[in-house]
Amino acid sequence: DIVMTQSPLSLPVTPGEPASISCRSSQSLLHSDGNNYLDWYLQRPGQSPQLLIYLASNRASGVPDRFSGSGSGTDFTLKISRVEAGDIGVYYCMQALQRPITFGQGTRLEIK
Amino acid sequence: EVQLVESGGGVVQPGGSLRLSCAASGFAFSTYWMTWVRQAPGKGLQWVANIKGDGSDKYYVDSVRGRFTVSRDNAKNSLYLQLNSLRAEDTAVYYCARAMSDRFEFGGQGTLVTVSS
């Protein structure tokens, strides 16, 4: 199974400041089609997960451009350019390259 | 817009069974893979099972294979998860999601399964 490791696990941020979350996979997520099968999800308190980024760097429909994804192979990053209060929750990375699909442990973003 | 409504959760004793349902709307249900993902209380997300649009292919995480069965009724736009031989470690909120080759799209609030004597 591919193991997904996120850091940090907790991230206090001041509104208006940037934030960055790292995700590393135990195997390369680069498919032969040239895409990295890595997604980012946000789970706000009491809600189901929401897709933010797919294929490492593509924003999902309706996701503000404050959110961006980057990386390739085994190292990936989610960046929020300016954190807002509505961004609080737990962020998960997920590999969609092979079954079993696996998630990172989650990074809890909180407002200072 | 993907709309998914999970139901069927509840409290069940160890060794018992439950059937979860997921009612889908807002998209051509029969053309999509669907998936179940669960979240134990205070824990992270775990993929549980996938099923192809026509129901011909199914995959499971090792910890539930042989105990859980995923199925669908495309005429009713509904997805199901039959949970048998339940264990305490199966206690979780179960979410259904639309699955594409490279992402999941969630749309419901999940249904809570509690396995306890």
PDB file of C-alpha atoms in Angstrom, chain B:
ATOM      1  CA  GLU B   1     -24.216  19.452  -8.796  1.00  0.00           C
ATOM      2  CA  VAL B   2     -23.472  16.144  -7.159  1.00  0.00           C
ATOM      3  CA  GLN B   3     -26.026  15.413  -4.453  1.00  0.00           C
ATOM      4  CA  LEU B   4     -25.662  12.349  -2.280  1.00  0.00           C
ATOM      5  CA  VAL B   5     -27.719  11.363   0.733  1.00  0.00           C
ATOM      6  CA  GLU B   6     -26.444   8.561   2.940  1.00  0.00           C
ATOM      7  CA  SER B   7     -28.723   6.651   5.291  1.00  0.00           C
ATOM      8  CA  GLY B   8     -29.040   3.388   7.173  1.00  0.00           C
ATOM      9  CA  GLY B   9     -26.569   3.903   9.973  1.00  0.00           C
ATOM     10  CA  GLY B  10     -27.271   3.033  13.576  1.00  0.00           C
ATOM     11  CA  VAL B  11     -26.117   1.116  16.620  1.00  0.00           C
ATOM     12  CA  VAL B  12     -25.419  -2.577  16.152  1.00  0.00           C
ATOM     13  CA  GLN B  13     -23.834  -5.256  18.297  1.00  0.00           C
ATOM     14  CA  PRO B  14     -20.514  -6.858  17.369  1.00  0.00           C
ATOM     15  CA  GLY B  15     -21.130  -9.561  14.812  1.00  0.00           C
ATOM     16  CA  GLY B  16     -24.269  -7.843  13.574  1.00  0.00           C
ATOM     17  CA  SER B  17     -25.222  -6.455  10.171  1.00  0.00           C
ATOM     18  CA  LEU B  18     -26.381  -3.203   8.616  1.00  0.00           C
ATOM     19  CA  ARG B  19     -27.180  -2.012   5.117  1.00  0.00           C
ATOM     20  CA  LEU B  20     -26.201   1.510   4.180  1.00  0.00           C
ATOM     21  CA  SER B  21     -27.779   3.374   1.288  1.00  0.00           C
ATOM     22  CA  CYS B  22     -26.729   6.363  -0.771  1.00  0.00           C
ATOM     23  CA  ALA B  23     -29.271   8.182  -2.925  1.00  0.00           C
ATOM     24  CA  ALA B  24     -27.658  10.041  -5.791  1.00  0.00           C
ATOM     25  CA  SER B  25     -28.919  12.900  -7.944  1.00  0.00           C
ATOM     26  CA  GLY B  26     -27.625  15.656 -10.183  1.00  0.00           C
ATOM     27  CA  PHE B  27     -25.563  13.452 -12.487  1.00  0.00           C
ATOM     28  CA  ALA B  28     -25.778  10.397 -14.746  1.00  0.00           C
ATOM     29  CA  PHE B  29     -25.387   7.872 -11.942  1.00  0.00           C
ATOM     30  CA  SER B  30     -24.999   4.736 -14.047  1.00  0.00           C
ATOM     31  CA  THR B  31     -21.976   6.122 -15.903  1.00  0.00           C
ATOM     32  CA  TYR B  32     -19.830   6.681 -12.820  1.00  0.00           C
ATOM     33  CA  TRP B  33     -17.827   4.573 -10.472  1.00  0.00           C
ATOM     34  CA  MET B  34     -18.970   5.125  -6.891  1.00  0.00           C
ATOM     35  CA  THR B  35     -17.063   4.739  -3.661  1.00  0.00           C
ATOM     36  CA  TRP B  36     -17.499   4.441   0.097  1.00  0.00           C
ATOM     37  CA  VAL B  37     -15.100   6.219   2.466  1.00  0.00           C
ATOM     38  CA  ARG B  38     -15.295   6.032   6.251  1.00  0.00           C
ATOM     39  CA  GLN B  39     -14.039   8.092   9.160  1.00  0.00           C
ATOM     40  CA  ALA B  40     -13.720   6.684  12.656  1.00  0.00           C
ATOM     41  CA  PRO B  41     -14.535   9.164  15.451  1.00  0.00           C
ATOM     42  CA  GLY B  42     -11.780  11.768  15.669  1.00  0.00           C
ATOM     43  CA  LYS B  43      -9.721   9.987  13.019  1.00  0.00           C
ATOM     44  CA  GLY B  44      -8.819  10.419   9.370  1.00  0.00           C
ATOM     45  CA  LEU B  45     -10.370   9.179   6.151  1.00  0.00           C
ATOM     46  CA  GLN B  46     -10.218   5.579   4.943  1.00  0.00           C
ATOM     47  CA  TRP B  47     -11.295   4.308   1.544  1.00  0.00           C
ATOM     48  CA  VAL B  48     -13.557   1.265   1.916  1.00  0.00           C
ATOM     49  CA  ALA B  49     -14.861   0.103  -1.477  1.00  0.00           C
ATOM     50  CA  ASN B  50     -15.426   1.023  -5.142  1.00  0.00           C
ATOM     51  CA  ILE B  51     -17.956  -0.190  -7.674  1.00  0.00           C
ATOM     52  CA  LYS B  52     -18.024   0.343 -11.418  1.00  0.00           C
ATOM     53  CA  GLY B  53     -20.940   2.073 -13.137  1.00  0.00           C
ATOM     54  CA  ASP B  54     -22.511  -1.164 -14.351  1.00  0.00           C
ATOM     55  CA  GLY B  55     -21.685  -2.996 -11.140  1.00  0.00           C
ATOM     56  CA  SER B  56     -19.345  -5.435 -12.885  1.00  0.00           C
ATOM     57  CA  ASP B  57     -16.188  -4.528 -10.952  1.00  0.00           C
ATOM     58  CA  LYS B  58     -15.842  -4.105  -7.202  1.00  0.00           C
ATOM     59  CA  TYR B  59     -12.837  -3.483  -4.984  1.00  0.00           C
ATOM     60  CA  TYR B  60     -12.387  -3.431  -1.224  1.00  0.00           C
ATOM     61  CA  VAL B  61      -9.824  -2.467   1.358  1.00  0.00           C
ATOM     62  CA  ASP B  62      -8.324  -5.590   2.939  1.00  0.00           C
ATOM     63  CA  SER B  63      -9.861  -4.954   6.368  1.00  0.00           C
ATOM     64  CA  VAL B  64     -13.443  -5.289   5.068  1.00  0.00           C
ATOM     65  CA  ARG B  65     -13.068  -7.770   2.211  1.00  0.00           C
ATOM     66  CA  GLY B  66     -15.292 -10.789   2.817  1.00  0.00           C
ATOM     67  CA  ARG B  67     -17.445  -8.905   5.340  1.00  0.00           C
ATOM     68  CA  PHE B  68     -18.716  -5.902   3.377  1.00  0.00           C
ATOM     69  CA  THR B  69     -20.447  -5.955  -0.019  1.00  0.00           C
ATOM     70  CA  VAL B  70     -20.907  -2.941  -2.262  1.00  0.00           C
ATOM     71  CA  SER B  71     -23.759  -2.917  -4.773  1.00  0.00           C
ATOM     72  CA  ARG B  72     -25.893  -0.498  -6.759  1.00  0.00           C
ATOM     73  CA  ASP B  73     -29.293  -0.161  -8.388  1.00  0.00           C
ATOM     74  CA  ASN B  74     -28.949   2.159 -11.354  1.00  0.00           C
ATOM     75  CA  ALA B  75     -32.714   2.222 -11.922  1.00  0.00           C
ATOM     76  CA  LYS B  76     -33.044   3.795  -8.484  1.00  0.00           C
ATOM     77  CA  ASN B  77     -29.851   5.900  -8.634  1.00  0.00           C
ATOM     78  CA  SER B  78     -28.788   4.211  -5.439  1.00  0.00           C
ATOM     79  CA  LEU B  79     -25.592   2.803  -3.981  1.00  0.00           C
ATOM     80  CA  TYR B  80     -25.465   0.327  -1.127  1.00  0.00           C
ATOM     81  CA  LEU B  81     -23.002  -1.098   1.361  1.00  0.00           C
ATOM     82  CA  GLN B  82     -23.913  -4.297   3.191  1.00  0.00           C
ATOM     83  CA  LEU B  83     -21.946  -4.550   6.418  1.00  0.00           C
ATOM     84  CA  ASN B  84     -21.731  -8.024   7.993  1.00  0.00           C
ATOM     85  CA  SER B  85     -19.736  -9.454  10.899  1.00  0.00           C
ATOM     86  CA  LEU B  86     -19.302  -5.961  12.278  1.00  0.00           C
ATOM     87  CA  ARG B  87     -16.475  -5.180  14.667  1.00  0.00           C
ATOM     88  CA  ALA B  88     -15.861  -2.305  17.049  1.00  0.00           C
ATOM     89  CA  GLU B  89     -13.237  -0.959  14.663  1.00  0.00           C
ATOM     90  CA  ASP B  90     -15.917  -0.525  11.973  1.00  0.00           C
ATOM     91  CA  THR B  91     -17.456   2.274  14.038  1.00  0.00           C
ATOM     92  CA  ALA B  92     -17.310   5.313  11.773  1.00  0.00           C
ATOM     93  CA  VAL B  93     -19.174   7.836   9.687  1.00  0.00           C
ATOM     94  CA  TYR B  94     -19.597   6.329   6.233  1.00  0.00           C
ATOM     95  CA  TYR B  95     -19.595   8.653   3.220  1.00  0.00           C
ATOM     96  CA  CYS B  96     -20.436   7.817  -0.354  1.00  0.00           C
ATOM     97  CA  ALA B  97     -18.794   9.727  -3.186  1.00  0.00           C
ATOM     98  CA  ARG B  98     -18.734   9.874  -6.941  1.00  0.00           C
ATOM     99  CA  ALA B  99     -15.448   8.417  -8.113  1.00  0.00           C
ATOM    100  CA  MET B 100     -13.516   9.367 -11.185  1.00  0.00           C
ATOM    101  CA  SER B 101     -10.150   7.957 -12.172  1.00  0.00           C
ATOM    102  CA  ASP B 102      -8.355  10.771 -10.450  1.00  0.00           C
ATOM    103  CA  ARG B 103     -10.637  12.101  -7.689  1.00  0.00           C
ATOM    104  CA  PHE B 104     -13.619  11.666  -5.401  1.00  0.00           C
ATOM    105  CA  GLU B 105     -16.533  14.062  -5.191  1.00  0.00           C
ATOM    106  CA  PHE B 106     -18.428  13.958  -1.925  1.00  0.00           C
ATOM    107  CA  GLY B 107     -21.879  15.433  -1.562  1.00  0.00           C
ATOM    108  CA  GLY B 108     -23.559  14.167   1.594  1.00  0.00           C
ATOM    109  CA  GLN B 109     -23.261  14.345   5.350  1.00  0.00           C
ATOM    110  CA  GLY B 110     -22.513  10.687   5.910  1.00  0.00           C
ATOM    111  CA  THR B 111     -24.205   8.115   8.108  1.00  0.00           C
ATOM    112  CA  LEU B 112     -22.885   6.987  11.493  1.00  0.00           C
ATOM    113  CA  VAL B 113     -22.382   3.307  12.261  1.00  0.00           C
ATOM    114  CA  THR B 114     -21.704   2.430  15.888  1.00  0.00           C
ATOM    115  CA  VAL B 115     -20.696  -1.105  16.774  1.00  0.00           C
ATOM    116  CA  SER B 116     -21.127  -1.636  20.481  1.00  0.00           C
ATOM    117  CA  SER B 117     -22.534  -4.139  22.913  1.00  0.00           C
TER     118      SER B 117
END
